[in-house]
């Protein structure tokens, strides 16, 4: 009898605090969930928690055709979804700093990024990454000496950053023969994209098959696929397996 009275009192107290009505909130109404936007204007999922949507690869160095022709403007950014549900980045922001400063809105697109899948944003429709790119942003620019990218959600909240605004690029680049992208290191702890230890240069000797034919000999990157092997020597890299 005493337990029943205690439970009744607890329910009354919760109701007085407004907690008992939590299950009546519409989970699809972003106005009632100001910290998570569940749907954008097109009815697609666009909410995320900070750190679960990663900037996984940045190719600021451009591309090189198999005949040696260098194109410094052939760039891309790869984003990885690490949360347990699909997400759409329509309307999200890419703020670029370093040698070049600009803010871009990711255009509306149909692809919902599944868990552990990638979204590739490329500049050129006729370049090395045209076959794998999900989105083309012709105005996209990245620096060559200092590169910083921050990814913000539909409501302009910072989700992830990569690179540094003033320090030299952490890895990758053009050595007058090949270009190499800057790839994210799989670090278990403290994997912050604004730290140099979180990045390494693409490490294989040839370009990944997702790169368009005619570019794979000297354009070294892995757009839309798992990163190359990490030889950074970080003592915290690896998995729990």
PDB file of C-alpha atoms in Angstrom:
ATOM      1  CA  UNK A   1       0.000   0.000   0.000  1.00  0.00           C
ATOM      2  CA  UNK A   2       2.871   2.306   0.868  1.00  0.00           C
ATOM      3  CA  UNK A   3       4.552   1.493  -2.458  1.00  0.00           C
ATOM      4  CA  UNK A   4       1.389   2.387  -4.379  1.00  0.00           C
ATOM      5  CA  UNK A   5       1.138   5.744  -2.607  1.00  0.00           C
ATOM      6  CA  UNK A   6       4.815   6.438  -3.325  1.00  0.00           C
ATOM      7  CA  UNK A   7       4.403   5.681  -7.038  1.00  0.00           C
ATOM      8  CA  UNK A   8       1.298   7.864  -7.221  1.00  0.00           C
ATOM      9  CA  UNK A   9       3.131  10.720  -5.564  1.00  0.00           C
ATOM     10  CA  UNK A  10       6.054  10.342  -7.990  1.00  0.00           C
ATOM     11  CA  UNK A  11       3.732  10.545 -11.015  1.00  0.00           C
ATOM     12  CA  UNK A  12       2.085  13.677  -9.610  1.00  0.00           C
ATOM     13  CA  UNK A  13       5.480  15.291  -9.036  1.00  0.00           C
ATOM     14  CA  UNK A  14       6.667  14.470 -12.566  1.00  0.00           C
ATOM     15  CA  UNK A  15       3.460  15.839 -14.003  1.00  0.00           C
ATOM     16  CA  UNK A  16       4.010  19.046 -12.071  1.00  0.00           C
ATOM     17  CA  UNK A  17       7.458  19.353 -13.619  1.00  0.00           C
ATOM     18  CA  UNK A  18       6.042  18.766 -17.093  1.00  0.00           C
ATOM     19  CA  UNK A  19       7.916  15.476 -17.498  1.00  0.00           C
ATOM     20  CA  UNK A  20       4.942  13.170 -17.653  1.00  0.00           C
ATOM     21  CA  UNK A  21       3.911  14.591 -21.035  1.00  0.00           C
ATOM     22  CA  UNK A  22       7.201  13.849 -22.771  1.00  0.00           C
ATOM     23  CA  UNK A  23       5.737  10.918 -24.677  1.00  0.00           C
ATOM     24  CA  UNK A  24       3.137  13.244 -26.184  1.00  0.00           C
ATOM     25  CA  UNK A  25       5.719  15.327 -28.105  1.00  0.00           C
ATOM     26  CA  UNK A  26       5.718  14.766 -31.856  1.00  0.00           C
ATOM     27  CA  UNK A  27       9.207  13.401 -32.684  1.00  0.00           C
ATOM     28  CA  UNK A  28       8.904  14.787 -36.215  1.00  0.00           C
ATOM     29  CA  UNK A  29       8.314  18.351 -35.072  1.00  0.00           C
ATOM     30  CA  UNK A  30      11.671  20.168 -35.032  1.00  0.00           C
ATOM     31  CA  UNK A  31      10.119  23.114 -33.187  1.00  0.00           C
ATOM     32  CA  UNK A  32       9.509  20.806 -30.204  1.00  0.00           C
ATOM     33  CA  UNK A  33      13.021  19.362 -30.519  1.00  0.00           C
ATOM     34  CA  UNK A  34      15.219  22.426 -30.957  1.00  0.00           C
ATOM     35  CA  UNK A  35      18.437  20.457 -30.493  1.00  0.00           C
ATOM     36  CA  UNK A  36      17.667  17.877 -33.184  1.00  0.00           C
ATOM     37  CA  UNK A  37      16.067  18.685 -36.517  1.00  0.00           C
ATOM     38  CA  UNK A  38      14.326  15.500 -37.542  1.00  0.00           C
ATOM     39  CA  UNK A  39      13.082  16.639 -40.937  1.00  0.00           C
ATOM     40  CA  UNK A  40      14.008  19.431 -43.311  1.00  0.00           C
ATOM     41  CA  UNK A  41      11.545  21.206 -45.572  1.00  0.00           C
ATOM     42  CA  UNK A  42      11.486  18.271 -47.996  1.00  0.00           C
ATOM     43  CA  UNK A  43      10.603  15.788 -45.249  1.00  0.00           C
ATOM     44  CA  UNK A  44      14.025  14.107 -45.276  1.00  0.00           C
ATOM     45  CA  UNK A  45      15.978  13.180 -42.131  1.00  0.00           C
ATOM     46  CA  UNK A  46      18.598  15.836 -41.398  1.00  0.00           C
ATOM     47  CA  UNK A  47      19.251  15.714 -37.656  1.00  0.00           C
ATOM     48  CA  UNK A  48      22.606  14.637 -36.232  1.00  0.00           C
ATOM     49  CA  UNK A  49      24.670  14.659 -33.076  1.00  0.00           C
ATOM     50  CA  UNK A  50      27.995  16.436 -33.088  1.00  0.00           C
ATOM     51  CA  UNK A  51      30.896  14.127 -33.918  1.00  0.00           C
ATOM     52  CA  UNK A  52      28.772  11.461 -35.609  1.00  0.00           C
ATOM     53  CA  UNK A  53      29.013  13.018 -39.067  1.00  0.00           C
ATOM     54  CA  UNK A  54      32.711  13.217 -39.945  1.00  0.00           C
ATOM     55  CA  UNK A  55      34.780  15.024 -42.532  1.00  0.00           C
ATOM     56  CA  UNK A  56      36.603  11.884 -43.643  1.00  0.00           C
ATOM     57  CA  UNK A  57      38.722  12.976 -46.606  1.00  0.00           C
ATOM     58  CA  UNK A  58      39.759  16.312 -48.116  1.00  0.00           C
ATOM     59  CA  UNK A  59      41.374  16.493 -51.527  1.00  0.00           C
ATOM     60  CA  UNK A  60      42.661  20.037 -51.833  1.00  0.00           C
ATOM     61  CA  UNK A  61      45.610  19.075 -54.060  1.00  0.00           C
ATOM     62  CA  UNK A  62      43.716  18.649 -57.348  1.00  0.00           C
ATOM     63  CA  UNK A  63      44.171  15.849 -59.876  1.00  0.00           C
ATOM     64  CA  UNK A  64      46.692  14.656 -62.451  1.00  0.00           C
ATOM     65  CA  UNK A  65      45.729  12.878 -65.663  1.00  0.00           C
ATOM     66  CA  UNK A  66      47.644   9.797 -66.706  1.00  0.00           C
ATOM     67  CA  UNK A  67      49.405  11.963 -69.320  1.00  0.00           C
ATOM     68  CA  UNK A  68      50.724  14.240 -66.552  1.00  0.00           C
ATOM     69  CA  UNK A  69      48.273  17.141 -66.951  1.00  0.00           C
ATOM     70  CA  UNK A  70      47.717  18.813 -63.579  1.00  0.00           C
ATOM     71  CA  UNK A  71      44.380  20.382 -62.593  1.00  0.00           C
ATOM     72  CA  UNK A  72      44.624  22.214 -59.239  1.00  0.00           C
ATOM     73  CA  UNK A  73      40.868  22.929 -59.176  1.00  0.00           C
ATOM     74  CA  UNK A  74      39.745  19.278 -59.300  1.00  0.00           C
ATOM     75  CA  UNK A  75      38.898  18.923 -55.592  1.00  0.00           C
ATOM     76  CA  UNK A  76      36.454  17.090 -53.323  1.00  0.00           C
ATOM     77  CA  UNK A  77      35.310  16.693 -49.727  1.00  0.00           C
ATOM     78  CA  UNK A  78      34.095  13.322 -48.413  1.00  0.00           C
ATOM     79  CA  UNK A  79      31.713  13.076 -45.452  1.00  0.00           C
ATOM     80  CA  UNK A  80      31.151   9.884 -43.443  1.00  0.00           C
ATOM     81  CA  UNK A  81      27.983   9.071 -41.479  1.00  0.00           C
ATOM     82  CA  UNK A  82      28.883   7.312 -38.214  1.00  0.00           C
ATOM     83  CA  UNK A  83      25.473   7.404 -36.549  1.00  0.00           C
ATOM     84  CA  UNK A  84      23.016   4.470 -36.562  1.00  0.00           C
ATOM     85  CA  UNK A  85      20.479   6.085 -38.893  1.00  0.00           C
ATOM     86  CA  UNK A  86      20.460   7.565 -42.377  1.00  0.00           C
ATOM     87  CA  UNK A  87      20.848  11.302 -42.774  1.00  0.00           C
ATOM     88  CA  UNK A  88      20.433  13.891 -45.517  1.00  0.00           C
ATOM     89  CA  UNK A  89      22.701  16.954 -45.622  1.00  0.00           C
ATOM     90  CA  UNK A  90      20.541  19.171 -47.845  1.00  0.00           C
ATOM     91  CA  UNK A  91      20.907  22.755 -46.662  1.00  0.00           C
ATOM     92  CA  UNK A  92      23.881  22.078 -44.382  1.00  0.00           C
ATOM     93  CA  UNK A  93      26.813  24.493 -44.485  1.00  0.00           C
ATOM     94  CA  UNK A  94      30.454  24.093 -45.427  1.00  0.00           C
ATOM     95  CA  UNK A  95      32.544  26.965 -44.070  1.00  0.00           C
ATOM     96  CA  UNK A  96      35.972  27.117 -45.696  1.00  0.00           C
ATOM     97  CA  UNK A  97      38.945  28.932 -44.133  1.00  0.00           C
ATOM     98  CA  UNK A  98      42.719  29.051 -44.560  1.00  0.00           C
ATOM     99  CA  UNK A  99      44.058  30.437 -47.841  1.00  0.00           C
ATOM    100  CA  UNK A 100      40.490  30.875 -48.979  1.00  0.00           C
ATOM    101  CA  UNK A 101      37.449  31.890 -46.947  1.00  0.00           C
ATOM    102  CA  UNK A 102      33.874  31.312 -48.032  1.00  0.00           C
ATOM    103  CA  UNK A 103      30.648  29.758 -46.788  1.00  0.00           C
ATOM    104  CA  UNK A 104      28.592  27.365 -48.913  1.00  0.00           C
ATOM    105  CA  UNK A 105      25.197  25.743 -48.570  1.00  0.00           C
ATOM    106  CA  UNK A 106      25.089  22.091 -49.596  1.00  0.00           C
ATOM    107  CA  UNK A 107      22.422  21.977 -52.305  1.00  0.00           C
ATOM    108  CA  UNK A 108      19.257  19.936 -51.975  1.00  0.00           C
ATOM    109  CA  UNK A 109      19.909  16.353 -53.014  1.00  0.00           C
ATOM    110  CA  UNK A 110      18.197  12.980 -52.850  1.00  0.00           C
ATOM    111  CA  UNK A 111      20.897  10.835 -51.280  1.00  0.00           C
ATOM    112  CA  UNK A 112      20.304   9.814 -47.677  1.00  0.00           C
ATOM    113  CA  UNK A 113      23.668   8.726 -46.300  1.00  0.00           C
ATOM    114  CA  UNK A 114      23.266   5.317 -44.714  1.00  0.00           C
ATOM    115  CA  UNK A 115      25.232   4.393 -41.563  1.00  0.00           C
ATOM    116  CA  UNK A 116      28.943   4.008 -42.388  1.00  0.00           C
ATOM    117  CA  UNK A 117      28.374   5.325 -45.909  1.00  0.00           C
ATOM    118  CA  UNK A 118      29.848   8.359 -47.627  1.00  0.00           C
ATOM    119  CA  UNK A 119      28.778  11.556 -49.344  1.00  0.00           C
ATOM    120  CA  UNK A 120      31.264  12.927 -51.901  1.00  0.00           C
ATOM    121  CA  UNK A 121      31.069  16.611 -52.804  1.00  0.00           C
ATOM    122  CA  UNK A 122      33.150  17.445 -55.895  1.00  0.00           C
ATOM    123  CA  UNK A 123      33.786  20.680 -57.745  1.00  0.00           C
ATOM    124  CA  UNK A 124      34.086  19.493 -61.357  1.00  0.00           C
ATOM    125  CA  UNK A 125      31.661  17.466 -63.416  1.00  0.00           C
ATOM    126  CA  UNK A 126      34.367  16.458 -65.898  1.00  0.00           C
ATOM    127  CA  UNK A 127      37.230  15.724 -63.504  1.00  0.00           C
ATOM    128  CA  UNK A 128      38.772  12.763 -61.736  1.00  0.00           C
ATOM    129  CA  UNK A 129      35.917  12.400 -59.247  1.00  0.00           C
ATOM    130  CA  UNK A 130      32.917  12.922 -61.506  1.00  0.00           C
ATOM    131  CA  UNK A 131      31.961   9.227 -61.570  1.00  0.00           C
ATOM    132  CA  UNK A 132      31.714   8.874 -57.788  1.00  0.00           C
ATOM    133  CA  UNK A 133      30.524  12.327 -56.705  1.00  0.00           C
ATOM    134  CA  UNK A 134      27.052  12.589 -55.169  1.00  0.00           C
ATOM    135  CA  UNK A 135      26.936  16.395 -55.349  1.00  0.00           C
ATOM    136  CA  UNK A 136      28.684  18.967 -57.537  1.00  0.00           C
ATOM    137  CA  UNK A 137      29.418  22.422 -56.178  1.00  0.00           C
ATOM    138  CA  UNK A 138      31.091  24.373 -58.982  1.00  0.00           C
ATOM    139  CA  UNK A 139      31.901  27.319 -56.694  1.00  0.00           C
ATOM    140  CA  UNK A 140      33.716  25.167 -54.122  1.00  0.00           C
ATOM    141  CA  UNK A 141      37.266  26.333 -53.364  1.00  0.00           C
ATOM    142  CA  UNK A 142      39.946  25.019 -51.002  1.00  0.00           C
ATOM    143  CA  UNK A 143      43.320  26.479 -50.104  1.00  0.00           C
ATOM    144  CA  UNK A 144      46.622  24.796 -50.911  1.00  0.00           C
ATOM    145  CA  UNK A 145      48.826  25.881 -47.987  1.00  0.00           C
ATOM    146  CA  UNK A 146      46.274  26.126 -45.154  1.00  0.00           C
ATOM    147  CA  UNK A 147      42.942  24.293 -45.349  1.00  0.00           C
ATOM    148  CA  UNK A 148      40.138  24.317 -42.807  1.00  0.00           C
ATOM    149  CA  UNK A 149      36.605  23.009 -43.292  1.00  0.00           C
ATOM    150  CA  UNK A 150      33.817  23.132 -40.750  1.00  0.00           C
ATOM    151  CA  UNK A 151      30.544  21.340 -41.314  1.00  0.00           C
ATOM    152  CA  UNK A 152      27.396  22.855 -39.826  1.00  0.00           C
ATOM    153  CA  UNK A 153      23.903  21.448 -39.816  1.00  0.00           C
ATOM    154  CA  UNK A 154      20.716  22.940 -41.248  1.00  0.00           C
ATOM    155  CA  UNK A 155      20.440  25.207 -38.188  1.00  0.00           C
ATOM    156  CA  UNK A 156      24.102  26.330 -38.370  1.00  0.00           C
ATOM    157  CA  UNK A 157      25.311  24.248 -35.401  1.00  0.00           C
ATOM    158  CA  UNK A 158      28.899  23.017 -35.682  1.00  0.00           C
ATOM    159  CA  UNK A 159      28.973  19.263 -36.317  1.00  0.00           C
ATOM    160  CA  UNK A 160      32.600  18.638 -37.296  1.00  0.00           C
ATOM    161  CA  UNK A 161      35.777  20.374 -38.440  1.00  0.00           C
ATOM    162  CA  UNK A 162      38.866  19.345 -40.367  1.00  0.00           C
ATOM    163  CA  UNK A 163      42.244  20.973 -40.911  1.00  0.00           C
ATOM    164  CA  UNK A 164      43.488  24.263 -39.496  1.00  0.00           C
ATOM    165  CA  UNK A 165      42.967  27.919 -40.374  1.00  0.00           C
ATOM    166  CA  UNK A 166      46.594  29.006 -40.079  1.00  0.00           C
ATOM    167  CA  UNK A 167      48.873  25.948 -39.816  1.00  0.00           C
ATOM    168  CA  UNK A 168      50.207  24.295 -42.999  1.00  0.00           C
ATOM    169  CA  UNK A 169      48.072  21.459 -44.359  1.00  0.00           C
ATOM    170  CA  UNK A 170      48.384  18.372 -42.175  1.00  0.00           C
ATOM    171  CA  UNK A 171      49.036  15.908 -44.997  1.00  0.00           C
ATOM    172  CA  UNK A 172      48.592  15.282 -48.696  1.00  0.00           C
ATOM    173  CA  UNK A 173      49.438  17.661 -51.531  1.00  0.00           C
ATOM    174  CA  UNK A 174      51.018  17.826 -54.986  1.00  0.00           C
ATOM    175  CA  UNK A 175      54.687  16.829 -55.443  1.00  0.00           C
ATOM    176  CA  UNK A 176      54.892  17.814 -59.135  1.00  0.00           C
ATOM    177  CA  UNK A 177      54.136  14.212 -60.130  1.00  0.00           C
ATOM    178  CA  UNK A 178      51.210  12.938 -58.050  1.00  0.00           C
ATOM    179  CA  UNK A 179      48.450  14.389 -55.898  1.00  0.00           C
ATOM    180  CA  UNK A 180      47.476  12.800 -52.593  1.00  0.00           C
ATOM    181  CA  UNK A 181      44.370  13.501 -50.561  1.00  0.00           C
ATOM    182  CA  UNK A 182      44.254  14.102 -46.807  1.00  0.00           C
ATOM    183  CA  UNK A 183      42.494  11.142 -45.139  1.00  0.00           C
ATOM    184  CA  UNK A 184      41.126  10.749 -41.633  1.00  0.00           C
ATOM    185  CA  UNK A 185      43.034   8.487 -39.255  1.00  0.00           C
ATOM    186  CA  UNK A 186      40.938   5.931 -37.362  1.00  0.00           C
ATOM    187  CA  UNK A 187      41.867   6.960 -33.828  1.00  0.00           C
ATOM    188  CA  UNK A 188      39.886   5.507 -30.958  1.00  0.00           C
ATOM    189  CA  UNK A 189      40.271   8.437 -28.575  1.00  0.00           C
ATOM    190  CA  UNK A 190      40.460  12.161 -29.188  1.00  0.00           C
ATOM    191  CA  UNK A 191      39.811  11.926 -32.911  1.00  0.00           C
ATOM    192  CA  UNK A 192      39.328  15.637 -33.489  1.00  0.00           C
ATOM    193  CA  UNK A 193      39.526  16.804 -37.079  1.00  0.00           C
ATOM    194  CA  UNK A 194      41.312  20.046 -36.161  1.00  0.00           C
ATOM    195  CA  UNK A 195      44.365  18.115 -34.890  1.00  0.00           C
ATOM    196  CA  UNK A 196      47.215  17.040 -37.154  1.00  0.00           C
ATOM    197  CA  UNK A 197      47.359  13.534 -35.673  1.00  0.00           C
ATOM    198  CA  UNK A 198      43.851  12.883 -36.977  1.00  0.00           C
ATOM    199  CA  UNK A 199      45.014  12.924 -40.619  1.00  0.00           C
ATOM    200  CA  UNK A 200      47.382  11.093 -42.932  1.00  0.00           C
ATOM    201  CA  UNK A 201      48.132  11.219 -46.643  1.00  0.00           C
ATOM    202  CA  UNK A 202      46.649   8.646 -49.009  1.00  0.00           C
ATOM    203  CA  UNK A 203      49.201   5.850 -48.742  1.00  0.00           C
ATOM    204  CA  UNK A 204      48.677   3.505 -51.708  1.00  0.00           C
ATOM    205  CA  UNK A 205      50.763   3.648 -54.886  1.00  0.00           C
ATOM    206  CA  UNK A 206      47.843   3.978 -57.281  1.00  0.00           C
ATOM    207  CA  UNK A 207      44.533   5.786 -57.268  1.00  0.00           C
ATOM    208  CA  UNK A 208      41.393   4.055 -56.025  1.00  0.00           C
ATOM    209  CA  UNK A 209      39.002   2.488 -58.603  1.00  0.00           C
ATOM    210  CA  UNK A 210      36.318   5.043 -57.731  1.00  0.00           C
ATOM    211  CA  UNK A 211      38.478   7.653 -59.475  1.00  0.00           C
ATOM    212  CA  UNK A 212      37.583   8.129 -63.150  1.00  0.00           C
ATOM    213  CA  UNK A 213      39.623   6.260 -65.755  1.00  0.00           C
ATOM    214  CA  UNK A 214      42.481   8.284 -67.122  1.00  0.00           C
ATOM    215  CA  UNK A 215      43.330   9.698 -63.674  1.00  0.00           C
ATOM    216  CA  UNK A 216      44.215   6.657 -61.559  1.00  0.00           C
ATOM    217  CA  UNK A 217      47.973   6.606 -62.163  1.00  0.00           C
ATOM    218  CA  UNK A 218      48.873   9.919 -60.516  1.00  0.00           C
ATOM    219  CA  UNK A 219      45.706  10.991 -58.655  1.00  0.00           C
ATOM    220  CA  UNK A 220      45.911   9.216 -55.312  1.00  0.00           C
ATOM    221  CA  UNK A 221      42.738   9.310 -53.225  1.00  0.00           C
ATOM    222  CA  UNK A 222      39.803   7.125 -52.118  1.00  0.00           C
ATOM    223  CA  UNK A 223      36.573   9.087 -52.692  1.00  0.00           C
ATOM    224  CA  UNK A 224      33.431   7.178 -51.691  1.00  0.00           C
ATOM    225  CA  UNK A 225      35.386   4.300 -50.167  1.00  0.00           C
ATOM    226  CA  UNK A 226      37.361   3.288 -47.079  1.00  0.00           C
ATOM    227  CA  UNK A 227      40.571   5.198 -46.498  1.00  0.00           C
ATOM    228  CA  UNK A 228      43.968   3.757 -47.340  1.00  0.00           C
ATOM    229  CA  UNK A 229      46.206   2.145 -44.726  1.00  0.00           C
ATOM    230  CA  UNK A 230      47.361   4.386 -41.904  1.00  0.00           C
ATOM    231  CA  UNK A 231      51.123   4.381 -41.266  1.00  0.00           C
ATOM    232  CA  UNK A 232      51.055   7.386 -38.954  1.00  0.00           C
ATOM    233  CA  UNK A 233      52.276   5.336 -35.989  1.00  0.00           C
ATOM    234  CA  UNK A 234      49.682   6.736 -33.598  1.00  0.00           C
ATOM    235  CA  UNK A 235      49.602   4.621 -30.445  1.00  0.00           C
ATOM    236  CA  UNK A 236      45.849   5.027 -30.162  1.00  0.00           C
ATOM    237  CA  UNK A 237      44.923   3.993 -33.679  1.00  0.00           C
ATOM    238  CA  UNK A 238      43.228   0.710 -34.462  1.00  0.00           C
ATOM    239  CA  UNK A 239      40.061  -1.056 -33.340  1.00  0.00           C
ATOM    240  CA  UNK A 240      38.827  -3.015 -30.325  1.00  0.00           C
ATOM    241  CA  UNK A 241      38.922  -6.266 -32.304  1.00  0.00           C
TER     242      UNK A 241
END
